[in-house]
């Protein structure tokens, strides 16, 4: 236990340094609109180029950031960088960032985002916030007010990894999400049975019933893409359309085409 505590303290200190010294960087994954047949949004995903441990994925440091309170500084860096990149290098495209449920309780999230938008000059309508269902579980009234403030600014809010959390369907009505991102586990299992296909069809219908744009995550095959098109899914995201890459490596022909 002592060794684990020591390692945790060391990692916490290294993460503080990483935020301060720009060891973090963003990659972007395109989101393809099936109606317009264009990429009109990208998702910003953070990575950590650790000087000793090498390239680290979010699940290796985000939980620590949440537990120690570093998530606020980390998130500020991600949002600021994503907004700057969108303004300077992705004209006309929206950019989405993942926000931890912890942030809705630990800070004035709406005020932070408002300040970042003012600092960077990005139009609020081009920023999207992705949150998991679990954001609705702790102090839902505060969360609802924060989301309302963000939406009044013009920021769009998407519910991420839908179908894997604990929120009840009534929250879809109460929180007025702009979009629903169907978790990739549902897409991976499309070919397993007619029942799995039916579940995906019903979730798409559910999203549309609440006036949300539905995005399917984890699309990796032409068959999956074809099924989602046939069932009126609005957007798709996954390796079949494009992997997360540095902004300079995004397929700009596809995006602008």
Short mmCIF file of C-alpha atoms in Angstrom, two decimals:
data_model
loop_
_atom_site.label_atom_id
_atom_site.label_comp_id
_atom_site.label_asym_id
_atom_site.label_seq_id
_atom_site.Cartn_x
_atom_site.Cartn_y
_atom_site.Cartn_z
CA UNK A 1 0.00 0.00 0.00
CA UNK A 2 2.88 2.32 0.81
CA UNK A 3 4.42 1.69 -2.61
CA UNK A 4 1.09 2.37 -4.32
CA UNK A 5 0.65 5.61 -2.40
CA UNK A 6 4.15 6.73 -3.27
CA UNK A 7 3.59 5.90 -6.94
CA UNK A 8 0.28 7.78 -6.91
CA UNK A 9 1.90 10.89 -5.42
CA UNK A 10 4.66 10.72 -8.00
CA UNK A 11 2.13 10.37 -10.84
CA UNK A 12 0.12 13.30 -9.49
CA UNK A 13 3.23 15.49 -9.45
CA UNK A 14 4.13 14.38 -12.99
CA UNK A 15 0.64 15.19 -14.24
CA UNK A 16 0.87 18.70 -12.77
CA UNK A 17 4.14 19.11 -14.65
CA UNK A 18 2.61 17.71 -17.84
CA UNK A 19 -0.19 20.29 -17.80
CA UNK A 20 2.23 23.11 -17.04
CA UNK A 21 4.92 22.11 -19.55
CA UNK A 22 2.79 21.06 -22.53
CA UNK A 23 3.48 17.34 -22.43
CA UNK A 24 -0.18 16.87 -23.35
CA UNK A 25 -1.44 16.93 -26.91
CA UNK A 26 -4.71 16.39 -28.76
CA UNK A 27 -5.71 14.01 -31.50
CA UNK A 28 -8.94 14.38 -33.46
CA UNK A 29 -11.43 11.81 -34.70
CA UNK A 30 -13.87 12.84 -37.45
CA UNK A 31 -17.64 12.48 -37.15
CA UNK A 32 -19.35 11.77 -40.46
CA UNK A 33 -22.82 13.13 -41.18
CA UNK A 34 -24.85 10.58 -43.13
CA UNK A 35 -27.32 13.16 -44.46
CA UNK A 36 -24.77 15.54 -45.94
CA UNK A 37 -22.14 12.84 -46.62
CA UNK A 38 -19.53 15.13 -45.06
CA UNK A 39 -17.46 15.32 -41.92
CA UNK A 40 -18.79 18.37 -40.09
CA UNK A 41 -17.39 17.73 -36.60
CA UNK A 42 -14.36 16.26 -34.86
CA UNK A 43 -13.89 14.91 -31.36
CA UNK A 44 -10.83 16.10 -29.45
CA UNK A 45 -9.07 13.37 -27.46
CA UNK A 46 -6.21 14.05 -25.05
CA UNK A 47 -2.96 12.12 -24.90
CA UNK A 48 0.07 12.43 -22.62
CA UNK A 49 3.57 12.10 -24.01
CA UNK A 50 5.29 11.14 -20.78
CA UNK A 51 9.09 11.59 -20.84
CA UNK A 52 9.68 8.20 -19.19
CA UNK A 53 6.47 6.16 -19.54
CA UNK A 54 5.92 6.99 -23.21
CA UNK A 55 2.58 7.77 -24.83
CA UNK A 56 -0.25 7.45 -22.31
CA UNK A 57 -3.97 7.07 -23.06
CA UNK A 58 -6.69 8.91 -21.10
CA UNK A 59 -7.72 5.91 -19.01
CA UNK A 60 -4.19 5.89 -17.58
CA UNK A 61 -4.39 9.39 -16.10
CA UNK A 62 -7.95 10.81 -16.21
CA UNK A 63 -9.12 8.84 -13.13
CA UNK A 64 -6.16 10.22 -11.16
CA UNK A 65 -6.98 13.73 -12.37
CA UNK A 66 -10.58 13.31 -11.19
CA UNK A 67 -9.55 12.02 -7.77
CA UNK A 68 -6.97 14.74 -7.12
CA UNK A 69 -8.82 17.76 -8.51
CA UNK A 70 -6.37 18.17 -11.38
CA UNK A 71 -9.23 17.47 -13.78
CA UNK A 72 -10.14 21.18 -13.78
CA UNK A 73 -6.72 22.36 -14.99
CA UNK A 74 -6.49 19.43 -17.39
CA UNK A 75 -9.91 20.12 -18.83
CA UNK A 76 -9.20 23.84 -19.17
CA UNK A 77 -6.12 22.98 -21.22
CA UNK A 78 -8.07 20.56 -23.45
CA UNK A 79 -10.98 22.92 -24.09
CA UNK A 80 -8.70 25.89 -24.79
CA UNK A 81 -6.51 23.90 -27.18
CA UNK A 82 -9.50 22.35 -28.98
CA UNK A 83 -11.19 25.73 -29.41
CA UNK A 84 -7.98 27.34 -30.69
CA UNK A 85 -7.37 24.50 -33.14
CA UNK A 86 -10.95 24.62 -34.41
CA UNK A 87 -10.76 28.37 -34.98
CA UNK A 88 -7.36 28.35 -36.67
CA UNK A 89 -7.25 25.05 -38.56
CA UNK A 90 -10.78 23.63 -38.92
CA UNK A 91 -12.91 26.37 -40.47
CA UNK A 92 -16.61 25.66 -40.27
CA UNK A 93 -16.28 22.47 -38.26
CA UNK A 94 -17.62 21.83 -34.78
CA UNK A 95 -15.33 20.36 -32.13
CA UNK A 96 -16.42 18.22 -29.20
CA UNK A 97 -14.61 17.68 -25.91
CA UNK A 98 -15.28 15.14 -23.17
CA UNK A 99 -16.18 16.59 -19.78
CA UNK A 100 -15.96 14.54 -16.58
CA UNK A 101 -19.11 14.37 -14.43
CA UNK A 102 -16.86 15.49 -11.56
CA UNK A 103 -16.52 18.90 -13.19
CA UNK A 104 -20.23 19.63 -12.96
CA UNK A 105 -19.96 19.47 -9.16
CA UNK A 106 -16.41 20.74 -8.53
CA UNK A 107 -16.42 23.98 -10.48
CA UNK A 108 -18.45 26.61 -12.29
CA UNK A 109 -18.15 24.78 -15.59
CA UNK A 110 -20.31 27.20 -17.57
CA UNK A 111 -18.25 30.20 -16.45
CA UNK A 112 -15.00 28.41 -17.30
CA UNK A 113 -16.20 27.56 -20.79
CA UNK A 114 -17.55 31.07 -21.36
CA UNK A 115 -14.15 32.52 -20.47
CA UNK A 116 -12.29 30.09 -22.76
CA UNK A 117 -14.61 30.90 -25.66
CA UNK A 118 -13.97 34.61 -25.10
CA UNK A 119 -10.21 34.06 -24.90
CA UNK A 120 -10.03 31.96 -28.07
CA UNK A 121 -12.72 33.69 -30.12
CA UNK A 122 -14.46 30.48 -31.15
CA UNK A 123 -18.20 30.79 -31.75
CA UNK A 124 -20.06 28.94 -28.96
CA UNK A 125 -22.20 27.12 -31.53
CA UNK A 126 -19.09 25.31 -32.77
CA UNK A 127 -18.28 23.81 -29.36
CA UNK A 128 -19.88 20.57 -28.19
CA UNK A 129 -19.60 19.06 -24.72
CA UNK A 130 -19.74 15.28 -24.37
CA UNK A 131 -20.86 13.87 -21.01
CA UNK A 132 -21.75 10.35 -19.92
CA UNK A 133 -25.14 9.40 -18.52
CA UNK A 134 -23.70 9.33 -15.02
CA UNK A 135 -23.46 13.13 -15.00
CA UNK A 136 -27.16 13.16 -14.14
CA UNK A 137 -26.82 11.10 -10.96
CA UNK A 138 -25.06 13.49 -8.55
CA UNK A 139 -26.93 16.73 -7.78
CA UNK A 140 -29.10 16.62 -10.91
CA UNK A 141 -30.55 20.08 -10.23
CA UNK A 142 -27.11 21.73 -10.32
CA UNK A 143 -26.19 19.73 -13.40
CA UNK A 144 -29.41 20.72 -15.13
CA UNK A 145 -28.80 24.42 -14.41
CA UNK A 146 -25.22 24.22 -15.69
CA UNK A 147 -26.38 22.55 -18.88
CA UNK A 148 -29.12 25.14 -19.34
CA UNK A 149 -26.59 27.96 -19.02
CA UNK A 150 -24.28 26.32 -21.56
CA UNK A 151 -27.12 25.81 -24.03
CA UNK A 152 -28.18 29.44 -23.65
CA UNK A 153 -24.64 30.38 -24.67
CA UNK A 154 -25.05 28.25 -27.81
CA UNK A 155 -22.87 25.29 -26.73
CA UNK A 156 -24.32 21.91 -27.70
CA UNK A 157 -24.38 19.01 -25.22
CA UNK A 158 -24.12 15.36 -26.24
CA UNK A 159 -24.74 12.31 -24.07
CA UNK A 160 -21.78 10.00 -24.64
CA UNK A 161 -21.55 6.18 -24.44
CA UNK A 162 -25.33 5.95 -24.22
CA UNK A 163 -26.59 2.64 -22.90
CA UNK A 164 -23.70 1.93 -20.53
CA UNK A 165 -24.58 4.22 -17.60
CA UNK A 166 -27.27 4.33 -14.97
CA UNK A 167 -29.52 7.22 -15.93
CA UNK A 168 -33.23 6.58 -16.40
CA UNK A 169 -34.99 7.48 -19.62
CA UNK A 170 -36.77 10.32 -17.84
CA UNK A 171 -33.44 12.15 -17.72
CA UNK A 172 -33.42 12.38 -21.51
CA UNK A 173 -36.52 14.54 -21.25
CA UNK A 174 -35.35 16.56 -18.25
CA UNK A 175 -31.85 17.44 -19.42
CA UNK A 176 -32.59 18.32 -23.06
CA UNK A 177 -29.45 16.89 -24.63
CA UNK A 178 -28.76 17.97 -28.22
CA UNK A 179 -27.30 14.66 -29.29
CA UNK A 180 -26.97 11.03 -28.30
CA UNK A 181 -23.85 8.97 -28.97
CA UNK A 182 -24.66 5.29 -29.09
CA UNK A 183 -21.95 3.27 -27.34
CA UNK A 184 -19.68 1.24 -29.60
CA UNK A 185 -20.54 -2.02 -27.80
CA UNK A 186 -23.95 -1.93 -29.50
CA UNK A 187 -22.36 -1.42 -32.90
CA UNK A 188 -19.81 -4.21 -32.40
CA UNK A 189 -22.64 -6.68 -31.72
CA UNK A 190 -24.80 -5.74 -34.71
CA UNK A 191 -23.82 -8.86 -36.64
CA UNK A 192 -24.49 -11.24 -33.75
CA UNK A 193 -28.27 -11.38 -33.86
CA UNK A 194 -31.48 -9.84 -35.10
CA UNK A 195 -32.23 -8.89 -31.51
CA UNK A 196 -29.09 -6.75 -31.26
CA UNK A 197 -30.03 -5.01 -34.50
CA UNK A 198 -33.50 -4.34 -33.14
CA UNK A 199 -32.04 -2.75 -29.99
CA UNK A 200 -29.95 -0.35 -32.08
CA UNK A 201 -32.98 0.54 -34.21
CA UNK A 202 -34.99 1.31 -31.07
CA UNK A 203 -32.25 3.49 -29.55
CA UNK A 204 -32.05 5.49 -32.77
CA UNK A 205 -35.83 5.93 -32.64
CA UNK A 206 -35.61 6.92 -28.98
CA UNK A 207 -33.05 9.61 -29.70
CA UNK A 208 -35.16 11.03 -32.51
CA UNK A 209 -38.26 10.98 -30.30
CA UNK A 210 -36.41 13.37 -27.99
CA UNK A 211 -35.25 15.52 -30.94
CA UNK A 212 -31.61 14.48 -30.57
CA UNK A 213 -29.11 13.84 -33.33
CA UNK A 214 -27.94 10.24 -33.02
CA UNK A 215 -24.29 9.31 -33.56
CA UNK A 216 -23.12 5.70 -33.69
CA UNK A 217 -19.63 5.19 -32.25
CA UNK A 218 -17.22 2.40 -33.11
CA UNK A 219 -18.18 1.89 -36.76
CA UNK A 220 -15.54 -0.38 -38.25
CA UNK A 221 -17.14 -2.13 -41.24
CA UNK A 222 -19.08 -1.30 -44.38
CA UNK A 223 -21.94 -3.55 -43.20
CA UNK A 224 -22.30 -1.58 -39.97
CA UNK A 225 -22.30 1.68 -41.90
CA UNK A 226 -24.93 0.38 -44.32
CA UNK A 227 -27.19 -0.79 -41.49
CA UNK A 228 -26.97 2.59 -39.74
CA UNK A 229 -27.74 4.45 -42.97
CA UNK A 230 -30.80 2.28 -43.58
CA UNK A 231 -32.05 2.95 -40.06
CA UNK A 232 -31.73 6.72 -40.29
CA UNK A 233 -28.81 7.22 -37.92
CA UNK A 234 -27.65 10.83 -38.27
CA UNK A 235 -23.88 10.49 -37.79
CA UNK A 236 -21.22 7.83 -37.50
CA UNK A 237 -17.76 7.75 -35.96
CA UNK A 238 -15.16 5.01 -35.92
CA UNK A 239 -12.08 3.52 -37.54
CA UNK A 240 -13.96 2.82 -40.79
CA UNK A 241 -14.35 6.58 -41.27
CA UNK A 242 -11.16 7.72 -39.57
CA UNK A 243 -8.93 7.02 -36.58
CA UNK A 244 -7.93 9.68 -34.04
CA UNK A 245 -5.00 11.53 -35.61
CA UNK A 246 -2.99 14.72 -35.24
CA UNK A 247 -4.81 17.70 -36.68
CA UNK A 248 -2.36 17.93 -39.58
CA UNK A 249 -3.22 14.35 -40.59
CA UNK A 250 -6.99 14.79 -40.74
CA UNK A 251 -8.42 14.03 -44.16
CA UNK A 252 -9.15 17.63 -45.12
CA UNK A 253 -10.37 16.63 -48.58
CA UNK A 254 -13.07 14.53 -47.02
CA UNK A 255 -13.88 17.22 -44.47
CA UNK A 256 -14.18 19.99 -47.00
CA UNK A 257 -15.69 17.86 -49.72
#
